[in-house]
Amino acid sequence: MTAPVALVDCNNFYASCERVFQPALRGKPVVVLSNNDGCVIARSNEAKALGIEMGAPWLLHREKFERHGVIVRSSNYTLYGDMSARVMNILGRFTPDLEIYSIDEAFLGLGGFENRLETHAREMRRTVLQWTGIPVSVGIAATKTLAKVANRCAKKDPARNGVFEMLEAREIEGALSRMDLTDLWGVAGRMAARLGAIGIKTPLHLRDADPAFVRQRTNVVMQRMVMELRGVPCLALEDAVRDRKSIMASRSFGRPVTTLHELEEAVSSYAARAAEKMRRQSLACAHVGVFLETNRFRASDAQYNGSRGVRLPVASADTAKLAGAACRALRSIWKDGYRYKKAGVVLLDLVKTSTVQGDLWDSPDTPGNKRLMGAIDRLNAHYGRDTLAYAAAGHRKAWKLRRDHSSPRYTTCWEELLAV
DNA sequence: TCTGGGGTCCTAGGACCC
DNA sequence: TCTGGGGTCCTAGGACCC
């Protein structure tokens, strides 16, 4: 058998973070609101018990909240990010195989701890709580999908005290039998309906279905799910942090926006924010996307969704360039006469920048950076954009680069860059 | 007059290339 | 008269997750 996997999940993470810094909130219903205080994005157990739904619009439920003494907090992502880093840091002390899955969840490979899984998990839980004040739940199983199931049991069943080691067939069977399809990680309404139509109505049906049949009637993701439910790992633990494949900045507007000018301002600032995020990760992008949406909740409004991407000749992390590209894309999709609710900028085709290039974006005027940019511009003019994409930093066409690396065109290009 | 802001992966069709 | 086979890129959309 392969090594067991643990899923560690922070309980009601944002609400718990607020409580750490304001202990008076303990034992009380707490909700955290999205940007602009639009809707509920986190709830304490007490708030859940009041029937407050995830995503509930705050203004719509304001009176009910006040009646029940619900304590409301605007979100503070800087705080949550910091708390998350502390929790992950502690988890890293308990295994070398740590995959940070989201801001409040991590998968841990527990190879080598097989004979004391539960003890190890309890120790982990106790340490995180003691050092950060954040309560976590731990589910242990043979695969990631089953670890999710085990984690759910650990949370729901108070008798388990936050930890559930689910390795015996009887326990797996019992847990799955008490769940709906949509409780599974990776199955939501649409997929549950499709599965239902082919006779698969419960998690146990899915586990016992023929994988080839499931593949044929749905997709490869569901086929993997069948195997994962049987305890055969199909989703590897990814302990190396992967670079982002896209970076987005978007916002809903507080009131309908109708003019191109206002949208240009918004999109420019989103581009700047996204570019900042990108530079912090030492990335540059070769593709800038923009999208525009009207308010889909207002049936009386004419609806329009537009999106458009612009390809850059050279991967860049320069705010002015990206904002310029974003505004060009925006102008090509903007249509007069709509009431816009949301807009966003997406940076794609991300590439790791070298140290030199990393410095470049922040201090373009240094002699070395000027030389490098000069070389890239000359190459761009001389060879055309395909070749430039390689030269810039190993764009997603990188495989071509490997295949053709002996071609004179590529070699010249690369050597010229290296010579800078 | 209210309903977030990030992400990931998969599929499918058309353009284009050799 | 008939009409390959294999591949990439791009775009759009669907579905899901936290």
mmCIF file of N, CA, C and O in Angstrom, chain A residues 62-145:
data_model
loop_
_atom_site.group_PDB
_atom_site.id
_atom_site.type_symbol
_atom_site.label_atom_id
_atom_site.label_comp_id
_atom_site.label_asym_id
_atom_site.label_seq_id
_atom_site.Cartn_x
_atom_site.Cartn_y
_atom_site.Cartn_z
ATOM 1 N N ARG A 62 -29.568 41.511 6.696
ATOM 2 C CA ARG A 62 -29.070 42.379 7.740
ATOM 3 C C ARG A 62 -29.909 42.332 9.021
ATOM 4 O O ARG A 62 -29.381 42.177 10.129
ATOM 5 N N GLU A 63 -31.225 42.421 8.828
ATOM 6 C CA GLU A 63 -32.112 42.447 9.998
ATOM 7 C C GLU A 63 -32.023 41.163 10.799
ATOM 8 O O GLU A 63 -31.933 41.186 12.026
ATOM 9 N N LYS A 64 -32.024 40.056 10.077
ATOM 10 C CA LYS A 64 -31.931 38.757 10.752
ATOM 11 C C LYS A 64 -30.630 38.666 11.542
ATOM 12 O O LYS A 64 -30.606 38.224 12.691
ATOM 13 N N PHE A 65 -29.548 39.135 10.941
ATOM 14 C CA PHE A 65 -28.252 39.096 11.618
ATOM 15 C C PHE A 65 -28.303 39.898 12.912
ATOM 16 O O PHE A 65 -27.833 39.470 13.955
ATOM 17 N N GLU A 66 -28.894 41.088 12.799
ATOM 18 C CA GLU A 66 -28.934 41.961 13.975
ATOM 19 C C GLU A 66 -29.787 41.364 15.078
ATOM 20 O O GLU A 66 -29.448 41.410 16.257
ATOM 21 N N ARG A 67 -30.878 40.753 14.656
ATOM 22 C CA ARG A 67 -31.783 40.132 15.617
ATOM 23 C C ARG A 67 -31.075 39.053 16.431
ATOM 24 O O ARG A 67 -31.288 38.896 17.623
ATOM 25 N N HIS A 68 -30.229 38.302 15.784
ATOM 26 C CA HIS A 68 -29.552 37.194 16.456
ATOM 27 C C HIS A 68 -28.197 37.581 17.035
ATOM 28 O O HIS A 68 -27.462 36.714 17.503
ATOM 29 N N GLY A 69 -27.867 38.851 16.966
ATOM 30 C CA GLY A 69 -26.595 39.286 17.522
ATOM 31 C C GLY A 69 -25.394 38.720 16.782
ATOM 32 O O GLY A 69 -24.356 38.451 17.387
ATOM 33 N N VAL A 70 -25.539 38.550 15.478
ATOM 34 C CA VAL A 70 -24.421 38.036 14.689
ATOM 35 C C VAL A 70 -23.346 39.114 14.574
ATOM 36 O O VAL A 70 -23.646 40.272 14.277
ATOM 37 N N ILE A 71 -22.120 38.729 14.843
ATOM 38 C CA ILE A 71 -21.021 39.680 14.746
ATOM 39 C C ILE A 71 -20.432 39.610 13.341
ATOM 40 O O ILE A 71 -20.116 38.527 12.843
ATOM 41 N N VAL A 72 -20.344 40.771 12.723
ATOM 42 C CA VAL A 72 -19.961 40.830 11.316
ATOM 43 C C VAL A 72 -18.586 41.460 11.177
ATOM 44 O O VAL A 72 -18.297 42.478 11.803
ATOM 45 N N ARG A 73 -17.733 40.845 10.379
ATOM 46 C CA ARG A 73 -16.403 41.385 10.132
ATOM 47 C C ARG A 73 -16.170 41.523 8.630
ATOM 48 O O ARG A 73 -16.541 40.630 7.870
ATOM 49 N N SER A 74 -15.557 42.628 8.211
ATOM 50 C CA SER A 74 -15.105 42.714 6.827
ATOM 51 C C SER A 74 -13.856 41.867 6.701
ATOM 52 O O SER A 74 -13.099 41.708 7.652
ATOM 53 N N SER A 75 -13.630 41.316 5.515
ATOM 54 C CA SER A 75 -12.503 40.396 5.369
ATOM 55 C C SER A 75 -11.171 41.134 5.392
ATOM 56 O O SER A 75 -11.071 42.290 4.986
ATOM 57 N N ASN A 76 -10.177 40.425 5.905
ATOM 58 C CA ASN A 76 -8.834 40.984 6.055
ATOM 59 C C ASN A 76 -7.844 39.940 5.543
ATOM 60 O O ASN A 76 -7.303 39.155 6.313
ATOM 61 N N TYR A 77 -7.661 39.948 4.225
ATOM 62 C CA TYR A 77 -6.907 38.858 3.600
ATOM 63 C C TYR A 77 -5.442 38.853 3.986
ATOM 64 O O TYR A 77 -4.793 37.814 3.983
ATOM 65 N N THR A 78 -4.930 40.015 4.318
ATOM 66 C CA THR A 78 -3.524 40.063 4.743
ATOM 67 C C THR A 78 -3.352 39.251 6.020
ATOM 68 O O THR A 78 -2.428 38.454 6.162
ATOM 69 N N LEU A 79 -4.294 39.466 6.935
ATOM 70 C CA LEU A 79 -4.253 38.711 8.191
ATOM 71 C C LEU A 79 -4.387 37.209 7.933
ATOM 72 O O LEU A 79 -3.604 36.405 8.459
ATOM 73 N N TYR A 80 -5.353 36.830 7.087
ATOM 74 C CA TYR A 80 -5.587 35.404 6.863
ATOM 75 C C TYR A 80 -4.377 34.748 6.182
ATOM 76 O O TYR A 80 -4.011 33.619 6.504
ATOM 77 N N GLY A 81 -3.773 35.503 5.266
ATOM 78 C CA GLY A 81 -2.590 34.970 4.586
ATOM 79 C C GLY A 81 -1.455 34.734 5.571
ATOM 80 O O GLY A 81 -0.761 33.710 5.516
ATOM 81 N N ASP A 82 -1.297 35.651 6.476
ATOM 82 C CA ASP A 82 -0.239 35.533 7.483
ATOM 83 C C ASP A 82 -0.502 34.354 8.417
ATOM 84 O O ASP A 82 0.386 33.558 8.703
ATOM 85 N N MET A 83 -1.736 34.222 8.877
ATOM 86 C CA MET A 83 -2.084 33.105 9.762
ATOM 87 C C MET A 83 -1.902 31.779 9.041
ATOM 88 O O MET A 83 -1.435 30.791 9.615
ATOM 89 N N SER A 84 -2.284 31.757 7.769
ATOM 90 C CA SER A 84 -2.137 30.538 6.980
ATOM 91 C C SER A 84 -0.675 30.114 6.926
ATOM 92 O O SER A 84 -0.350 28.942 7.141
ATOM 93 N N ALA A 85 0.193 31.076 6.666
ATOM 94 C CA ALA A 85 1.623 30.758 6.575
ATOM 95 C C ALA A 85 2.121 30.158 7.890
ATOM 96 O O ALA A 85 2.920 29.215 7.894
ATOM 97 N N ARG A 86 1.640 30.681 9.012
ATOM 98 C CA ARG A 86 2.067 30.143 10.307
ATOM 99 C C ARG A 86 1.606 28.699 10.481
ATOM 100 O O ARG A 86 2.364 27.841 10.926
ATOM 101 N N VAL A 87 0.345 28.458 10.123
ATOM 102 C CA VAL A 87 -0.189 27.093 10.269
ATOM 103 C C VAL A 87 0.610 26.120 9.388
ATOM 104 O O VAL A 87 1.031 25.052 9.835
ATOM 105 N N MET A 88 0.849 26.517 8.136
ATOM 106 C CA MET A 88 1.542 25.629 7.189
ATOM 107 C C MET A 88 2.964 25.341 7.674
ATOM 108 O O MET A 88 3.483 24.237 7.541
ATOM 109 N N ASN A 89 3.553 26.361 8.230
ATOM 110 C CA ASN A 89 4.888 26.221 8.783
ATOM 111 C C ASN A 89 4.943 25.140 9.854
ATOM 112 O O ASN A 89 5.853 24.307 9.887
ATOM 113 N N ILE A 90 3.966 25.158 10.711
ATOM 114 C CA ILE A 90 3.909 24.163 11.787
ATOM 115 C C ILE A 90 3.680 22.769 11.202
ATOM 116 O O ILE A 90 4.347 21.805 11.584
ATOM 117 N N LEU A 91 2.753 22.681 10.238
ATOM 118 C CA LEU A 91 2.478 21.371 9.632
ATOM 119 C C LEU A 91 3.740 20.798 9.001
ATOM 120 O O LEU A 91 3.975 19.595 9.022
ATOM 121 N N GLY A 92 4.564 21.694 8.451
ATOM 122 C CA GLY A 92 5.807 21.253 7.819
ATOM 123 C C GLY A 92 6.767 20.581 8.790
ATOM 124 O O GLY A 92 7.658 19.844 8.376
ATOM 125 N N ARG A 93 6.584 20.814 10.075
ATOM 126 C CA ARG A 93 7.432 20.161 11.068
ATOM 127 C C ARG A 93 7.036 18.703 11.259
ATOM 128 O O ARG A 93 7.785 17.932 11.847
ATOM 129 N N PHE A 94 5.837 18.353 10.789
ATOM 130 C CA PHE A 94 5.317 17.012 11.065
ATOM 131 C C PHE A 94 5.483 16.040 9.906
ATOM 132 O O PHE A 94 5.178 14.862 10.036
ATOM 133 N N THR A 95 5.906 16.540 8.762
ATOM 134 C CA THR A 95 6.183 15.668 7.621
ATOM 135 C C THR A 95 6.994 16.439 6.598
ATOM 136 O O THR A 95 6.815 17.648 6.453
ATOM 137 N N PRO A 96 7.862 15.733 5.860
ATOM 138 C CA PRO A 96 8.566 16.404 4.759
ATOM 139 C C PRO A 96 7.668 16.545 3.533
ATOM 140 O O PRO A 96 7.988 17.310 2.631
ATOM 141 N N ASP A 97 6.561 15.792 3.491
ATOM 142 C CA ASP A 97 5.707 15.785 2.294
ATOM 143 C C ASP A 97 4.459 16.618 2.531
ATOM 144 O O ASP A 97 3.406 16.100 2.896
ATOM 145 N N LEU A 98 4.590 17.906 2.298
ATOM 146 C CA LEU A 98 3.490 18.834 2.564
ATOM 147 C C LEU A 98 3.036 19.476 1.270
ATOM 148 O O LEU A 98 3.831 20.085 0.564
ATOM 149 N N GLU A 99 1.764 19.338 0.969
ATOM 150 C CA GLU A 99 1.203 20.051 -0.177
ATOM 151 C C GLU A 99 0.202 21.074 0.337
ATOM 152 O O GLU A 99 -0.848 20.734 0.872
ATOM 153 N N ILE A 100 0.533 22.344 0.172
ATOM 154 C CA ILE A 100 -0.390 23.396 0.582
ATOM 155 C C ILE A 100 -1.449 23.506 -0.497
ATOM 156 O O ILE A 100 -1.172 23.917 -1.614
ATOM 157 N N TYR A 101 -2.661 23.105 -0.163
ATOM 158 C CA TYR A 101 -3.703 23.006 -1.190
ATOM 159 C C TYR A 101 -4.489 24.307 -1.332
ATOM 160 O O TYR A 101 -4.908 24.680 -2.414
ATOM 161 N N SER A 102 -4.712 24.987 -0.234
ATOM 162 C CA SER A 102 -5.430 26.261 -0.300
ATOM 163 C C SER A 102 -5.028 27.056 0.924
ATOM 164 O O SER A 102 -4.190 26.623 1.714
ATOM 165 N N ILE A 103 -5.655 28.191 1.105
ATOM 166 C CA ILE A 103 -5.248 29.043 2.223
ATOM 167 C C ILE A 103 -5.474 28.341 3.564
ATOM 168 O O ILE A 103 -4.745 28.575 4.515
ATOM 169 N N ASP A 104 -6.439 27.419 3.607
ATOM 170 C CA ASP A 104 -6.742 26.790 4.906
ATOM 171 C C ASP A 104 -6.648 25.267 4.904
ATOM 172 O O ASP A 104 -7.139 24.631 5.815
ATOM 173 N N GLU A 105 -6.029 24.695 3.877
ATOM 174 C CA GLU A 105 -5.966 23.235 3.794
ATOM 175 C C GLU A 105 -4.608 22.775 3.314
ATOM 176 O O GLU A 105 -3.990 23.425 2.470
ATOM 177 N N ALA A 106 -4.193 21.617 3.816
ATOM 178 C CA ALA A 106 -2.959 21.023 3.303
ATOM 179 C C ALA A 106 -3.079 19.507 3.319
ATOM 180 O O ALA A 106 -3.706 18.934 4.216
ATOM 181 N N PHE A 107 -2.489 18.867 2.301
ATOM 182 C CA PHE A 107 -2.354 17.419 2.290
ATOM 183 C C PHE A 107 -0.966 17.083 2.811
ATOM 184 O O PHE A 107 0.019 17.737 2.456
ATOM 185 N N LEU A 108 -0.915 16.042 3.640
ATOM 186 C CA LEU A 108 0.377 15.619 4.193
ATOM 187 C C LEU A 108 0.616 14.148 3.868
ATOM 188 O O LEU A 108 -0.258 13.315 4.133
ATOM 189 N N GLY A 109 1.755 13.836 3.291
ATOM 190 C CA GLY A 109 2.134 12.438 3.102
ATOM 191 C C GLY A 109 2.648 11.915 4.437
ATOM 192 O O GLY A 109 3.492 12.547 5.065
ATOM 193 N N LEU A 110 2.127 10.753 4.871
ATOM 194 C CA LEU A 110 2.492 10.264 6.195
ATOM 195 C C LEU A 110 3.274 8.946 6.131
ATOM 196 O O LEU A 110 3.190 8.122 7.051
ATOM 197 N N GLY A 111 3.997 8.768 5.022
ATOM 198 C CA GLY A 111 4.861 7.591 4.925
ATOM 199 C C GLY A 111 5.876 7.616 6.065
ATOM 200 O O GLY A 111 6.478 8.652 6.343
ATOM 201 N N GLY A 112 6.040 6.471 6.740
ATOM 202 C CA GLY A 112 6.981 6.414 7.858
ATOM 203 C C GLY A 112 6.302 6.578 9.205
ATOM 204 O O GLY A 112 6.894 6.305 10.248
ATOM 205 N N PHE A 113 5.046 7.045 9.177
ATOM 206 C CA PHE A 113 4.328 7.230 10.445
ATOM 207 C C PHE A 113 3.207 6.195 10.599
ATOM 208 O O PHE A 113 2.329 6.358 11.442
ATOM 209 N N GLU A 114 3.241 5.159 9.748
ATOM 210 C CA GLU A 114 2.113 4.221 9.677
ATOM 211 C C GLU A 114 1.706 3.634 11.021
ATOM 212 O O GLU A 114 0.537 3.365 11.255
ATOM 213 N N ASN A 115 2.675 3.426 11.892
ATOM 214 C CA ASN A 115 2.333 2.745 13.148
ATOM 215 C C ASN A 115 1.853 3.701 14.245
ATOM 216 O O ASN A 115 1.567 3.262 15.351
ATOM 217 N N ARG A 116 1.817 4.980 13.931
ATOM 218 C CA ARG A 116 1.323 5.909 14.965
ATOM 219 C C ARG A 116 0.623 7.105 14.331
ATOM 220 O O ARG A 116 0.843 8.264 14.702
ATOM 221 N N LEU A 117 -0.228 6.780 13.373
ATOM 222 C CA LEU A 117 -0.902 7.839 12.612
ATOM 223 C C LEU A 117 -1.748 8.747 13.502
ATOM 224 O O LEU A 117 -1.637 9.971 13.443
ATOM 225 N N GLU A 118 -2.582 8.121 14.313
ATOM 226 C CA GLU A 118 -3.506 8.927 15.097
ATOM 227 C C GLU A 118 -2.768 9.790 16.121
ATOM 228 O O GLU A 118 -3.089 10.963 16.312
ATOM 229 N N THR A 119 -1.779 9.200 16.765
ATOM 230 C CA THR A 119 -0.991 9.956 17.749
ATOM 231 C C THR A 119 -0.354 11.166 17.092
ATOM 232 O O THR A 119 -0.382 12.287 17.625
ATOM 233 N N HIS A 120 0.233 10.921 15.925
ATOM 234 C CA HIS A 120 0.896 11.986 15.183
ATOM 235 C C HIS A 120 -0.102 13.093 14.843
ATOM 236 O O HIS A 120 0.182 14.279 15.017
ATOM 237 N N ALA A 121 -1.273 12.692 14.378
ATOM 238 C CA ALA A 121 -2.294 13.666 13.981
ATOM 239 C C ALA A 121 -2.759 14.491 15.185
ATOM 240 O O ALA A 121 -2.940 15.705 15.088
ATOM 241 N N ARG A 122 -2.924 13.836 16.314
ATOM 242 C CA ARG A 122 -3.388 14.565 17.501
ATOM 243 C C ARG A 122 -2.333 15.569 17.972
ATOM 244 O O ARG A 122 -2.649 16.690 18.377
ATOM 245 N N GLU A 123 -1.116 15.147 17.879
ATOM 246 C CA GLU A 123 -0.013 16.026 18.258
ATOM 247 C C GLU A 123 0.018 17.271 17.347
ATOM 248 O O GLU A 123 0.196 18.406 17.796
ATOM 249 N N MET A 124 -0.199 17.018 16.075
ATOM 250 C CA MET A 124 -0.230 18.080 15.074
ATOM 251 C C MET A 124 -1.338 19.087 15.410
ATOM 252 O O MET A 124 -1.135 20.293 15.428
ATOM 253 N N ARG A 125 -2.483 18.538 15.671
ATOM 254 C CA ARG A 125 -3.659 19.355 15.938
ATOM 255 C C ARG A 125 -3.436 20.214 17.192
ATOM 256 O O ARG A 125 -3.728 21.405 17.217
ATOM 257 N N ARG A 126 -2.886 19.559 18.220
ATOM 258 C CA ARG A 126 -2.654 20.252 19.481
ATOM 259 C C ARG A 126 -1.636 21.392 19.293
ATOM 260 O O ARG A 126 -1.821 22.498 19.787
ATOM 261 N N THR A 127 -0.580 21.116 18.542
ATOM 262 C CA THR A 127 0.469 22.115 18.334
ATOM 263 C C THR A 127 -0.058 23.329 17.559
ATOM 264 O O THR A 127 0.207 24.471 17.937
ATOM 265 N N VAL A 128 -0.802 23.061 16.500
ATOM 266 C CA VAL A 128 -1.329 24.178 15.699
ATOM 267 C C VAL A 128 -2.235 25.053 16.572
ATOM 268 O O VAL A 128 -2.138 26.284 16.567
ATOM 269 N N LEU A 129 -3.081 24.410 17.343
ATOM 270 C CA LEU A 129 -4.002 25.168 18.189
ATOM 271 C C LEU A 129 -3.242 25.990 19.232
ATOM 272 O O LEU A 129 -3.516 27.168 19.441
ATOM 273 N N GLN A 130 -2.260 25.351 19.831
ATOM 274 C CA GLN A 130 -1.517 26.014 20.908
ATOM 275 C C GLN A 130 -0.681 27.189 20.381
ATOM 276 O O GLN A 130 -0.607 28.236 20.997
ATOM 277 N N TRP A 131 -0.081 27.006 19.215
ATOM 278 C CA TRP A 131 0.846 28.025 18.712
ATOM 279 C C TRP A 131 0.166 29.129 17.925
ATOM 280 O O TRP A 131 0.703 30.219 17.755
ATOM 281 N N THR A 132 -1.022 28.826 17.338
ATOM 282 C CA THR A 132 -1.661 29.856 16.508
ATOM 283 C C THR A 132 -3.059 30.217 16.983
ATOM 284 O O THR A 132 -3.590 31.266 16.605
ATOM 285 N N GLY A 133 -3.692 29.332 17.752
ATOM 286 C CA GLY A 133 -5.071 29.583 18.160
ATOM 287 C C GLY A 133 -6.086 29.107 17.136
ATOM 288 O O GLY A 133 -7.282 29.305 17.312
ATOM 289 N N ILE A 134 -5.609 28.484 16.046
ATOM 290 C CA ILE A 134 -6.528 28.027 14.998
ATOM 291 C C ILE A 134 -6.848 26.543 15.199
ATOM 292 O O ILE A 134 -5.946 25.709 15.215
ATOM 293 N N PRO A 135 -8.143 26.195 15.316
ATOM 294 C CA PRO A 135 -8.506 24.776 15.415
ATOM 295 C C PRO A 135 -8.508 24.121 14.035
ATOM 296 O O PRO A 135 -8.970 24.730 13.064
ATOM 297 N N VAL A 136 -7.979 22.904 13.962
ATOM 298 C CA VAL A 136 -7.972 22.193 12.672
ATOM 299 C C VAL A 136 -8.581 20.811 12.841
ATOM 300 O O VAL A 136 -8.658 20.286 13.954
ATOM 301 N N SER A 137 -9.006 20.238 11.706
ATOM 302 C CA SER A 137 -9.467 18.849 11.678
ATOM 303 C C SER A 137 -8.529 18.059 10.784
ATOM 304 O O SER A 137 -8.013 18.591 9.802
ATOM 305 N N VAL A 138 -8.349 16.777 11.135
ATOM 306 C CA VAL A 138 -7.429 15.939 10.373
ATOM 307 C C VAL A 138 -8.144 14.669 9.930
ATOM 308 O O VAL A 138 -8.716 13.952 10.753
ATOM 309 N N GLY A 139 -8.114 14.408 8.625
ATOM 310 C CA GLY A 139 -8.649 13.155 8.092
ATOM 311 C C GLY A 139 -7.520 12.378 7.453
ATOM 312 O O GLY A 139 -6.746 12.940 6.693
ATOM 313 N N ILE A 140 -7.437 11.082 7.771
ATOM 314 C CA ILE A 140 -6.348 10.256 7.239
ATOM 315 C C ILE A 140 -6.936 9.092 6.459
ATOM 316 O O ILE A 140 -7.857 8.423 6.940
ATOM 317 N N ALA A 141 -6.420 8.864 5.241
ATOM 318 C CA ALA A 141 -6.922 7.760 4.419
ATOM 319 C C ALA A 141 -5.888 7.396 3.372
ATOM 320 O O ALA A 141 -4.788 7.952 3.357
ATOM 321 N N ALA A 142 -6.274 6.476 2.483
ATOM 322 C CA ALA A 142 -5.321 5.961 1.497
ATOM 323 C C ALA A 142 -5.149 6.896 0.306
ATOM 324 O O ALA A 142 -4.125 6.851 -0.370
ATOM 325 N N THR A 143 -6.148 7.720 0.030
ATOM 326 C CA THR A 143 -6.053 8.631 -1.119
ATOM 327 C C THR A 143 -6.525 10.020 -0.697
ATOM 328 O O THR A 143 -7.154 10.188 0.348
ATOM 329 N N LYS A 144 -6.230 10.981 -1.540
ATOM 330 C CA LYS A 144 -6.657 12.348 -1.229
ATOM 331 C C LYS A 144 -8.168 12.451 -1.132
ATOM 332 O O LYS A 144 -8.704 13.109 -0.225
ATOM 333 N N THR A 145 -8.860 11.819 -2.079
ATOM 334 C CA THR A 145 -10.319 11.898 -2.084
ATOM 335 C C THR A 145 -10.894 11.307 -0.804
ATOM 336 O O THR A 145 -11.815 11.871 -0.202
#
